[in-house]
PDB file of C-alpha atoms in Angstrom:
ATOM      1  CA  UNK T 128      40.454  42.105 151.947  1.00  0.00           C
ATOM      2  CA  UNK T 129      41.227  38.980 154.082  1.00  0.00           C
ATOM      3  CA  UNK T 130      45.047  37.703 153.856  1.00  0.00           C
ATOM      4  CA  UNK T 131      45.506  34.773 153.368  1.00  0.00           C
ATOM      5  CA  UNK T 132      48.236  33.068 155.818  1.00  0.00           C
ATOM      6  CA  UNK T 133      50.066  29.775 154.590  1.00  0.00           C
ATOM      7  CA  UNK T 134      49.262  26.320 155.999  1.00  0.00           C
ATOM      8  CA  UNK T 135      46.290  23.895 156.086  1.00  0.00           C
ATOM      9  CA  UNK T 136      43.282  25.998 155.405  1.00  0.00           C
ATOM     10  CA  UNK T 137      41.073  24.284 157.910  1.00  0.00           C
ATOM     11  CA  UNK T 138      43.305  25.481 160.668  1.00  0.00           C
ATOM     12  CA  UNK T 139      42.579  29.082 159.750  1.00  0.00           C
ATOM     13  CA  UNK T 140      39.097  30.010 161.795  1.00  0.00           C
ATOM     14  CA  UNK T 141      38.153  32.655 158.647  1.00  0.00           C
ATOM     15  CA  UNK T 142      37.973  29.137 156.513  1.00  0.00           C
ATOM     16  CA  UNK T 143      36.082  27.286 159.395  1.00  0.00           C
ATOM     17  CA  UNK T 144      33.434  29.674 159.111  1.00  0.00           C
ATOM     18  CA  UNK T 145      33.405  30.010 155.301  1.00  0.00           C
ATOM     19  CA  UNK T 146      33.080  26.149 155.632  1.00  0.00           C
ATOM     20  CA  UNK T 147      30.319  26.320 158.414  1.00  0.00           C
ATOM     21  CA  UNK T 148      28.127  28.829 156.640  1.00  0.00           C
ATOM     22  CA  UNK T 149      29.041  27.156 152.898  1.00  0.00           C
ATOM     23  CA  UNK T 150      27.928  24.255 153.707  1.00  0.00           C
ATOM     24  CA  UNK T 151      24.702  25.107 155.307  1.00  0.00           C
ATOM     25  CA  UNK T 152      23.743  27.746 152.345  1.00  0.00           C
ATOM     26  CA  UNK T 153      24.884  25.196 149.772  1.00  0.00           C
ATOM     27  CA  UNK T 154      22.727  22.173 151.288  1.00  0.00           C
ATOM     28  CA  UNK T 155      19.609  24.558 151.747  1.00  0.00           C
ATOM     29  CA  UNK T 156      19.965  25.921 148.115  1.00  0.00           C
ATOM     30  CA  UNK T 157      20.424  22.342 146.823  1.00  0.00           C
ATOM     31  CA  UNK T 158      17.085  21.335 148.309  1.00  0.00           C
ATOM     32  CA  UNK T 159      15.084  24.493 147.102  1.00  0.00           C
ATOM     33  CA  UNK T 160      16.862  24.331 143.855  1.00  0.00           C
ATOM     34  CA  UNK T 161      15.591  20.697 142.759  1.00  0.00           C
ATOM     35  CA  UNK T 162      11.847  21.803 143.568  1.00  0.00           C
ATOM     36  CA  UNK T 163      12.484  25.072 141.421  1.00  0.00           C
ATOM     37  CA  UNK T 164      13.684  23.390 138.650  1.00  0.00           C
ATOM     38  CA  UNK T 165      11.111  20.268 139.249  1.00  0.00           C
ATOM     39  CA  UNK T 166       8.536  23.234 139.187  1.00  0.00           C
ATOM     40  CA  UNK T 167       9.648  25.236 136.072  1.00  0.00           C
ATOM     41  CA  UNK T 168      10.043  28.076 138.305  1.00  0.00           C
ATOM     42  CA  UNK T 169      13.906  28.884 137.628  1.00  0.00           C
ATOM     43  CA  UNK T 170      12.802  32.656 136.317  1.00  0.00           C
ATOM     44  CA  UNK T 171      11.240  33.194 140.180  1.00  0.00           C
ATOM     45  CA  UNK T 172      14.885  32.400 141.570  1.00  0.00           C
ATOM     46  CA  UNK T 173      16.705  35.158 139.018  1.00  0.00           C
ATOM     47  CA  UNK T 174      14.380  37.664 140.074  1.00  0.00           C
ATOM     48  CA  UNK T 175      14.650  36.947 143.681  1.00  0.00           C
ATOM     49  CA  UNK T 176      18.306  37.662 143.178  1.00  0.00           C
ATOM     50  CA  UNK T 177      18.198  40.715 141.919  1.00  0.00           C
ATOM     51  CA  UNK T 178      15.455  41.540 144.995  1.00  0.00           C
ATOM     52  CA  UNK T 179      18.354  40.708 146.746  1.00  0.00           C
ATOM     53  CA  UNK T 180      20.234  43.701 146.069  1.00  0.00           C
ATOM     54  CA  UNK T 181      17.123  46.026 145.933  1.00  0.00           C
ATOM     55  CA  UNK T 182      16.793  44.872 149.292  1.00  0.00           C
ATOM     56  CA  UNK T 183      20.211  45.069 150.882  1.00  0.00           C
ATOM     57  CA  UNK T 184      20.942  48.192 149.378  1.00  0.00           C
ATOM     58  CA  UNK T 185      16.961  49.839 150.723  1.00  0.00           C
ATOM     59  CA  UNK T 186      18.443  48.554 154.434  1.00  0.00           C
ATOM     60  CA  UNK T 187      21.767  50.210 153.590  1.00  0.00           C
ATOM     61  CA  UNK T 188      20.333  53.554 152.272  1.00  0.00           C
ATOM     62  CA  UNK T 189      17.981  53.566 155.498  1.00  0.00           C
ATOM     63  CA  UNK T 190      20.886  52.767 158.011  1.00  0.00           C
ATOM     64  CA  UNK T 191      19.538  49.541 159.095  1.00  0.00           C
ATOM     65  CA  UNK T 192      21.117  45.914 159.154  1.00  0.00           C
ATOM     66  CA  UNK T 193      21.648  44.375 155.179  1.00  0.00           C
ATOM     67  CA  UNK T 194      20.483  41.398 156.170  1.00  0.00           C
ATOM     68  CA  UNK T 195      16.866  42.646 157.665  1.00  0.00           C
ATOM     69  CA  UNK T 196      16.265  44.252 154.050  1.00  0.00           C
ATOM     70  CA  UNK T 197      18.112  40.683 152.431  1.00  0.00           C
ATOM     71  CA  UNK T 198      15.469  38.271 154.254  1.00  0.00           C
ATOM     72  CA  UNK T 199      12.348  41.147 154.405  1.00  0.00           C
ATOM     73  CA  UNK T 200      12.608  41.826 150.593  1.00  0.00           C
ATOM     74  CA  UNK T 201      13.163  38.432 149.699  1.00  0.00           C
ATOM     75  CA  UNK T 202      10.286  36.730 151.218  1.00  0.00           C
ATOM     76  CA  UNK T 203       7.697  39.765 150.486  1.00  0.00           C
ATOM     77  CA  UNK T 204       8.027  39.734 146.683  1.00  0.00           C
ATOM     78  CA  UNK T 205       8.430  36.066 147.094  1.00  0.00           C
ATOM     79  CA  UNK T 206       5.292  35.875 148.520  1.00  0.00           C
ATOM     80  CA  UNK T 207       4.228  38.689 146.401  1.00  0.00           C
ATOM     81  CA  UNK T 208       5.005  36.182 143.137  1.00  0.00           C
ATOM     82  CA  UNK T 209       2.559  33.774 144.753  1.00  0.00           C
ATOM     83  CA  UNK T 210      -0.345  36.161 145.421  1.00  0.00           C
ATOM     84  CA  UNK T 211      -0.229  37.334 141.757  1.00  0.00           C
ATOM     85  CA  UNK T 212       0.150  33.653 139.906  1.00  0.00           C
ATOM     86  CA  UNK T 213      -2.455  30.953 139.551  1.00  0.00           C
ATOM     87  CA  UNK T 214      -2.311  28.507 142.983  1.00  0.00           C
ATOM     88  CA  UNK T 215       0.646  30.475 144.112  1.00  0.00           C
ATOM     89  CA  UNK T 216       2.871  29.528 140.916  1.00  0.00           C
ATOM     90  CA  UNK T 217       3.728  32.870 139.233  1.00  0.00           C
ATOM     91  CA  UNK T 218       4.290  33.168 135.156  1.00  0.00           C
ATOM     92  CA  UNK T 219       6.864  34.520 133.372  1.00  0.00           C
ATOM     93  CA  UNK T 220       4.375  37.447 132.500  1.00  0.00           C
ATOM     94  CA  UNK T 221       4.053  38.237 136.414  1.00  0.00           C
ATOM     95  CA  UNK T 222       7.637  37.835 137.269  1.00  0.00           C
ATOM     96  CA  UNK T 223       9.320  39.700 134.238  1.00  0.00           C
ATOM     97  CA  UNK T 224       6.763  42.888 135.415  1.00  0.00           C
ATOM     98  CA  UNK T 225       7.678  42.510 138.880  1.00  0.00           C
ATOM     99  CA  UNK T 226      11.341  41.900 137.958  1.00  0.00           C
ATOM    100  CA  UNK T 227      11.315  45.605 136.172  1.00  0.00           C
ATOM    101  CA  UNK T 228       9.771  47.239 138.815  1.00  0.00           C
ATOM    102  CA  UNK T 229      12.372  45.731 141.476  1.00  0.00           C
ATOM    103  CA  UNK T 230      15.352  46.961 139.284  1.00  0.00           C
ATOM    104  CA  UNK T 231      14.345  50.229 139.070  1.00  0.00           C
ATOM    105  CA  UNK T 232      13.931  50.495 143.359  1.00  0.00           C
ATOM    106  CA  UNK T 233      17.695  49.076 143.298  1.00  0.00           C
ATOM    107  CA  UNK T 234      18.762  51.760 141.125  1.00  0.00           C
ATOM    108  CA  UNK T 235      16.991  54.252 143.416  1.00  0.00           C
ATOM    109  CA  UNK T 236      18.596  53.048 146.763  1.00  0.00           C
ATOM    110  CA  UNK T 237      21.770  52.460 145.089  1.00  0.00           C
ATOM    111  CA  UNK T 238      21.813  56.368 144.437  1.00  0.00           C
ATOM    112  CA  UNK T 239      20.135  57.322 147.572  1.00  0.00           C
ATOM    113  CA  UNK T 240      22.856  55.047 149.474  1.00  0.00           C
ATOM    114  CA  UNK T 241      25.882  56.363 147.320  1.00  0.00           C
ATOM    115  CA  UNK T 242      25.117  60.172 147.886  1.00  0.00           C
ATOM    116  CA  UNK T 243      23.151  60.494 150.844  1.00  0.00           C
ATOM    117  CA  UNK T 244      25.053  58.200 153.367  1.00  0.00           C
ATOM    118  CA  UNK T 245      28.519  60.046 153.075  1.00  0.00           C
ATOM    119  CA  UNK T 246      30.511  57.787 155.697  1.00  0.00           C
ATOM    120  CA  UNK T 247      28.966  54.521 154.456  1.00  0.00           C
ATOM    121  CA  UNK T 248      31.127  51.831 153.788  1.00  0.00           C
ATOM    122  CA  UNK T 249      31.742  51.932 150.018  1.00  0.00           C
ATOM    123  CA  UNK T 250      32.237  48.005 149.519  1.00  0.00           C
ATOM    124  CA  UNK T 251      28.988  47.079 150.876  1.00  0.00           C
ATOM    125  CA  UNK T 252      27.089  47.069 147.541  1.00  0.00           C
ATOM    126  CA  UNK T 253      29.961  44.948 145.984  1.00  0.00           C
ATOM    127  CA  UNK T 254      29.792  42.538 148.677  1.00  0.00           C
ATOM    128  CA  UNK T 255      26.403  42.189 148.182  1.00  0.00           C
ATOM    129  CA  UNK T 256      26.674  41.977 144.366  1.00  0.00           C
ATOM    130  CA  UNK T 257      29.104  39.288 144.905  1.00  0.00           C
ATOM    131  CA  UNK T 258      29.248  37.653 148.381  1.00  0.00           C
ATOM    132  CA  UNK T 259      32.281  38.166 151.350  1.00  0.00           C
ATOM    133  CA  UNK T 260      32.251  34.387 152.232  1.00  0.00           C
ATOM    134  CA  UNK T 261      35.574  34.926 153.653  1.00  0.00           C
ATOM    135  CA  UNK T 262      34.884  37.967 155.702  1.00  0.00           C
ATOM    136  CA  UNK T 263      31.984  36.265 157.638  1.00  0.00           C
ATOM    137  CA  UNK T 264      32.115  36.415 161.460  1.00  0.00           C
ATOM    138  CA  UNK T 265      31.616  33.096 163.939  1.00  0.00           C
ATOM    139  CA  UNK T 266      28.098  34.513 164.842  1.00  0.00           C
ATOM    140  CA  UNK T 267      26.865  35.359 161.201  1.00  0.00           C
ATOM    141  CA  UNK T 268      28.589  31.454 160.394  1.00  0.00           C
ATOM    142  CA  UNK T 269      26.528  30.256 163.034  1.00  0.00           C
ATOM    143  CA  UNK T 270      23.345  32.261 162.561  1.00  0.00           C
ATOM    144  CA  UNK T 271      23.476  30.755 158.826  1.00  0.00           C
ATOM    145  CA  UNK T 272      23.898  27.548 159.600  1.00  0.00           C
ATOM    146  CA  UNK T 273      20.547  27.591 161.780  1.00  0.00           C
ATOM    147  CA  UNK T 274      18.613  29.415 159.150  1.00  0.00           C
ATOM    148  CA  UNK T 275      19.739  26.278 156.613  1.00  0.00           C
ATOM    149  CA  UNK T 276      18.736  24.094 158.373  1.00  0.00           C
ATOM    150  CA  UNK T 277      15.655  25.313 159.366  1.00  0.00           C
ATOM    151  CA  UNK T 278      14.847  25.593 155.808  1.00  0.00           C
ATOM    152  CA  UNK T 279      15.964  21.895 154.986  1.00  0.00           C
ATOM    153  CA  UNK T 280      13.634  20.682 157.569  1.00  0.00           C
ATOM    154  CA  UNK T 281      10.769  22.749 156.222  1.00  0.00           C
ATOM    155  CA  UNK T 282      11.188  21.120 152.731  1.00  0.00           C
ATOM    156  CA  UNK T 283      12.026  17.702 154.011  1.00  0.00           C
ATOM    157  CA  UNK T 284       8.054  17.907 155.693  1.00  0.00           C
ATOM    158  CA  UNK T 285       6.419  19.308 153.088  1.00  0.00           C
ATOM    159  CA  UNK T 286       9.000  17.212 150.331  1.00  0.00           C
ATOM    160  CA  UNK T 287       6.186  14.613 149.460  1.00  0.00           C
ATOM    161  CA  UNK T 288       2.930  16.590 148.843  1.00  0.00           C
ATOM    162  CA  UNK T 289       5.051  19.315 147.408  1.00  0.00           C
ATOM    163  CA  UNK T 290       6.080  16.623 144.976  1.00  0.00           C
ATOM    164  CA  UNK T 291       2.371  15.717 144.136  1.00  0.00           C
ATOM    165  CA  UNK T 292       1.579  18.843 143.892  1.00  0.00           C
ATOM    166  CA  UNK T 293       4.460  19.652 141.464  1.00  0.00           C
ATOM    167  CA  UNK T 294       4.514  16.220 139.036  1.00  0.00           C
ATOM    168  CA  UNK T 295       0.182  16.372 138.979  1.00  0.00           C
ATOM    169  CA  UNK T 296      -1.140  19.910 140.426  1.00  0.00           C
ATOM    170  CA  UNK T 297      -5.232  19.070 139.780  1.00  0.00           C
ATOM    171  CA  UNK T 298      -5.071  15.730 140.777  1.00  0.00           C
ATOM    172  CA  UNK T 299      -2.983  16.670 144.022  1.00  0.00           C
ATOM    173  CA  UNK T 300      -5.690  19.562 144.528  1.00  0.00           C
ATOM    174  CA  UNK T 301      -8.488  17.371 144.163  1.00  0.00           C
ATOM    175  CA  UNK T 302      -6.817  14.847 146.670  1.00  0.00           C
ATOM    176  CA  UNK T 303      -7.493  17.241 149.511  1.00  0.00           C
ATOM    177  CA  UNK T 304      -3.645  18.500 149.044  1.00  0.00           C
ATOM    178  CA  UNK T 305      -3.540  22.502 149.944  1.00  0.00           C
ATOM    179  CA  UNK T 306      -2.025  23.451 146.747  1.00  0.00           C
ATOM    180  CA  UNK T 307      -1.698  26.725 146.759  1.00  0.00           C
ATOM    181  CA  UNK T 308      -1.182  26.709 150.909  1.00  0.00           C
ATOM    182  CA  UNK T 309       2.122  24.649 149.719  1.00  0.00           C
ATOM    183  CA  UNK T 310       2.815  27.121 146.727  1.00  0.00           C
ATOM    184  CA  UNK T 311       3.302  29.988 149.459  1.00  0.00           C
ATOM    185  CA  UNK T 312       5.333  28.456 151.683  1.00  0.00           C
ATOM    186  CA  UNK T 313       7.716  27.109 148.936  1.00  0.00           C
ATOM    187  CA  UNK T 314       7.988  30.694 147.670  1.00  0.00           C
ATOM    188  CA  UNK T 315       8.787  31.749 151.461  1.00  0.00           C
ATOM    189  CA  UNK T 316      11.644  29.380 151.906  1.00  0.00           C
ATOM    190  CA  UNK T 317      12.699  30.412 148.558  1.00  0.00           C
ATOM    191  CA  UNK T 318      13.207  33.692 149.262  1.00  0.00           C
ATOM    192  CA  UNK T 319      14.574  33.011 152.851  1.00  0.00           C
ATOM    193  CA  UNK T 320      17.338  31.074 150.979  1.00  0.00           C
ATOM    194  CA  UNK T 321      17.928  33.557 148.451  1.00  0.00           C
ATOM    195  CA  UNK T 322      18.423  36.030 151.232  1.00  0.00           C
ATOM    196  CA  UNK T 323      21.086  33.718 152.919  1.00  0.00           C
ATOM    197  CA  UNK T 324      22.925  32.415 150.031  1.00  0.00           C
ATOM    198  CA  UNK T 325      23.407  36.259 148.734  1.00  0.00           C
ATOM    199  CA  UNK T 326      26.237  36.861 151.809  1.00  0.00           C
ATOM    200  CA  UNK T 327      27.751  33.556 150.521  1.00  0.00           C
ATOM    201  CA  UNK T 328      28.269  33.689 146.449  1.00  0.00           C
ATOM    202  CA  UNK T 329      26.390  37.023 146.212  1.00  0.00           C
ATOM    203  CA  UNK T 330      22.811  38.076 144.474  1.00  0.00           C
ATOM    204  CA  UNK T 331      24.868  38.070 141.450  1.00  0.00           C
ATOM    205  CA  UNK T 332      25.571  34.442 141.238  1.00  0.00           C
ATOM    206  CA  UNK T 333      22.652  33.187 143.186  1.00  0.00           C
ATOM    207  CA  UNK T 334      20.918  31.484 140.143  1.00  0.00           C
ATOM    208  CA  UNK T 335      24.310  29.141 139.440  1.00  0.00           C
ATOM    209  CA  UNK T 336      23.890  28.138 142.882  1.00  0.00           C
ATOM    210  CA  UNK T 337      20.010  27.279 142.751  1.00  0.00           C
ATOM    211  CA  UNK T 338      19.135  26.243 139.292  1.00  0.00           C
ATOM    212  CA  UNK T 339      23.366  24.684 138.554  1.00  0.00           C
ATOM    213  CA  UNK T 340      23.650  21.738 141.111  1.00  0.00           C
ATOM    214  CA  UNK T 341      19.653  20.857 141.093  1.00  0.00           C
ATOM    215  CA  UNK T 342      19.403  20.793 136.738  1.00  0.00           C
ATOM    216  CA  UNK T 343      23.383  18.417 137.049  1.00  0.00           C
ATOM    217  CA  UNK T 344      20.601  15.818 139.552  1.00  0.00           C
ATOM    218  CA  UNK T 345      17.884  15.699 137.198  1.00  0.00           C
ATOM    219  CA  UNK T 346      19.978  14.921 134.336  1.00  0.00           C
ATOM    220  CA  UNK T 347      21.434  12.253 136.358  1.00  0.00           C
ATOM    221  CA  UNK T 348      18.324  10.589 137.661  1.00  0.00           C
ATOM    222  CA  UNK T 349      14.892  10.703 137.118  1.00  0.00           C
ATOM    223  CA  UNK T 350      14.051   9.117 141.105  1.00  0.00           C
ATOM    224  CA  UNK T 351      13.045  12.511 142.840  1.00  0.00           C
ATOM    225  CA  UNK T 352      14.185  11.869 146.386  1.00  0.00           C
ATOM    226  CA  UNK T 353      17.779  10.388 144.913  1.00  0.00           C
ATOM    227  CA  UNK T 354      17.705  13.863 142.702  1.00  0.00           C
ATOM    228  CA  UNK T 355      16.573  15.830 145.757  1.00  0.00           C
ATOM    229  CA  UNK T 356      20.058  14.145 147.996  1.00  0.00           C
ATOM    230  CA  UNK T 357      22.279  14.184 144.513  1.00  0.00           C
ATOM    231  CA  UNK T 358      21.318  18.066 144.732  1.00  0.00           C
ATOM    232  CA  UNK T 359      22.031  18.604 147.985  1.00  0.00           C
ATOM    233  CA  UNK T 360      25.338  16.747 147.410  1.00  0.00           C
ATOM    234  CA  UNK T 361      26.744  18.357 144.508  1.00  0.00           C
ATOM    235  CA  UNK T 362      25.636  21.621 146.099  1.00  0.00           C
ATOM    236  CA  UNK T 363      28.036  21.180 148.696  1.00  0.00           C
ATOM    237  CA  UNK T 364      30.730  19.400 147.140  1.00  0.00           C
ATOM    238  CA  UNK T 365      30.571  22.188 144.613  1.00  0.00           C
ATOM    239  CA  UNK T 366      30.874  24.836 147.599  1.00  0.00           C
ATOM    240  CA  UNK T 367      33.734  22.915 148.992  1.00  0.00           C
ATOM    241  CA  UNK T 368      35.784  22.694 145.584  1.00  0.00           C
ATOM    242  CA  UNK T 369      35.044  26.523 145.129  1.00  0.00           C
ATOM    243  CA  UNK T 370      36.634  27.333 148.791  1.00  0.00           C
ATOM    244  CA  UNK T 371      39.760  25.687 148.702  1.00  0.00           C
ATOM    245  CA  UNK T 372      40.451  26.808 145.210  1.00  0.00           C
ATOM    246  CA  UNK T 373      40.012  30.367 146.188  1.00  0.00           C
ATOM    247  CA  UNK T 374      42.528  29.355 149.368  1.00  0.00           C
ATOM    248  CA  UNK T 375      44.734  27.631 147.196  1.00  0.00           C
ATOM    249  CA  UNK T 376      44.770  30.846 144.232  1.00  0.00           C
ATOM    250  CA  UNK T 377      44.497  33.851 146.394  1.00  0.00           C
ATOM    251  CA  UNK T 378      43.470  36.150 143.649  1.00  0.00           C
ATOM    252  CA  UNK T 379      40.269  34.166 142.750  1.00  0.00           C
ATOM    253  CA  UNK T 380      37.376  35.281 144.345  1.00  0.00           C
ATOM    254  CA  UNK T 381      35.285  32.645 146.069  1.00  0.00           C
ATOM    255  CA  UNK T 382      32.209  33.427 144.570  1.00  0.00           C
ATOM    256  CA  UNK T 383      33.392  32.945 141.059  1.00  0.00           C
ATOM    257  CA  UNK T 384      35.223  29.435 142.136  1.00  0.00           C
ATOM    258  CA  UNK T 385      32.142  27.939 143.451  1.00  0.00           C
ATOM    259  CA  UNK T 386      30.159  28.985 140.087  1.00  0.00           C
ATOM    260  CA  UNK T 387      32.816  27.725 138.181  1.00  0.00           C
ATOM    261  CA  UNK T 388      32.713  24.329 140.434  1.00  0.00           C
ATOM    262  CA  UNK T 389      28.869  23.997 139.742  1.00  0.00           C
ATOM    263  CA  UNK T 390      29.036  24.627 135.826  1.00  0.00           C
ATOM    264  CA  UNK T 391      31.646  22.391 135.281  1.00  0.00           C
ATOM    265  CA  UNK T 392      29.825  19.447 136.778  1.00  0.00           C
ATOM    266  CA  UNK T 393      26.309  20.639 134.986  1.00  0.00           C
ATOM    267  CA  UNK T 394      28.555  20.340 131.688  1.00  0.00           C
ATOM    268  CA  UNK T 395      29.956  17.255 132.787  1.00  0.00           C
ATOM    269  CA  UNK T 396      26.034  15.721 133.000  1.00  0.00           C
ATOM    270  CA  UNK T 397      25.804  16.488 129.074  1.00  0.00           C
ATOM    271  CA  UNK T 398      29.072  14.085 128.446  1.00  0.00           C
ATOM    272  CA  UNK T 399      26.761  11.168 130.830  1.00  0.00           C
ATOM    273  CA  UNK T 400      25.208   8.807 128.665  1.00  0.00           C
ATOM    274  CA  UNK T 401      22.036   7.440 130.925  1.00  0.00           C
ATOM    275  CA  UNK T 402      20.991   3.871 129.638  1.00  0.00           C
ATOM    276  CA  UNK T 403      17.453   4.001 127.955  1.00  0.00           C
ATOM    277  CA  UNK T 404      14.937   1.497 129.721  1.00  0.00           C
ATOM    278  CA  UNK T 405      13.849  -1.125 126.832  1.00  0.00           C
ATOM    279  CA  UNK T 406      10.211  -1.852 126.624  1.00  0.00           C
ATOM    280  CA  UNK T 407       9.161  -5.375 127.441  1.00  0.00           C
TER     281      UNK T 407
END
């Protein structure tokens, strides 16, 4: 367990790079978030969580790197959900069997990891359950804050036809749009942010951090790029509140503070009151 020493908590590097990779995650997840939501697909990002774990925990059992099984699992039965829906958009029917399937593996490398790997470090599967935000080197910060941003500038590119093909799929199909081209690659990044936001709040509380801060936009607005930035906002400022409250009260974990951050604003969007447009 870090300890936490007294002063300004910027001046502390463990807090610069909780900030660094917090940010990143949150502004990634913000952006993939409103198009999940947008797309009804909110199901896809709870299963990917629990991947997640299957995933960090097959890497674990195997002696390899968490985050090669985080990123490998993630994207695979990400694009795995695409292959097996209708122009890459998976059903609740296709998830839910897949979902089954993926928690029974989890439960298999959790026991192969717990009682075949005798010197393995016994906090790994918590950390993965519920992030280590806090423990995170310079270079994982760092590597993070790449893979965010690489992901934000994938959905800022494909942001408008994505859109088309979310509000109006057949029309946007039979405007030459690659539907189900677009479908894949959303699932990709999906899962690639799943994977990276799993060492920040953990696979646990991946879904607050997804589906919490992009459902607050859309009750807010009904514009989709000022949804799409109001996402991406409260994403972060959400990550940010979470942080220094867990600096500020020691015994709350971060995870849980950010979560608790992002429901309080999506409650906070039920006591907002948006005027109704009159008809001329």
């Amino acid at each position: 367990m870090t300890v936490l020493s007294a002063g300004s908590p910027l001046s502390q590097p463990f807090f610069q790079h909780a900030i660094l990779a917090g940010t990143s995650v949150a502004a990634a997840c913000g952006m993939v978030g409103y198009f999940l939501v947008l797309r009804a697909q909110v199901f896809t990002a709870d299963a990917l969580s629990h991947v997640a774990f299957t995933g960090a925990m097959a890497a674990l059992a195997i002696g390899c790197d968490l985050r090669l099984g985080l990123f490998a699992a993630t994207i695979a039965i990400a694009l795995l959900f695409g292959a097996l829906g209708r122009r890459a958009r998976p059903d609740d029917v296709v998830i839910g069997s897949v979902f089954s399937w993926i928690l029974g593996l989890g439960a298999f490398f959790v026991t192969l990891y717990t009682t075949s790997r005798s010197t393995a470090d016994g906090t790994a599967g918590v950390s993965v359950l519920f992030g280590s935000i806090f423990g995170i080197s310079a270079a994982h910060a760092a590597t993070a804050a790449l893979l965010a941003a690489g992901v934000c500038l994938v959905i800022l590119i494909v942001a408008r036809p994505l859109l088309f093909a979310t509000v109006d799929e057949a029309v946007a199909a039979a405007r030459g749009v690659p539907v189900r081209l677009l479908g894949f690659g959303f699932l990709a990044v999906a899962g690639a942010s799943a994977a990276e936001a799993t060492q920040a709040v953990g696979s646990l509380l991946l879904l607050g951090l997804l589906a919490a801060p992009a459902g607050a936009a859309i009750r807010l607005t009904d514009r989709p790029y000022r949804a799409l930035a109001l996402s991406v906002g409260l994403a972060v400022t959400e990550m940010w509140a979470g942080l220094f409250a867990s600096y500020a009260v020691p015994q709350m974990p971060p995870s849980f503070a950010v979560m608790a951050a992002a429901t309080a604003v999506y409650a906070a969007t039920f006591l907002i009151r948006r005027p109704v447009p009159r008809n001329r």
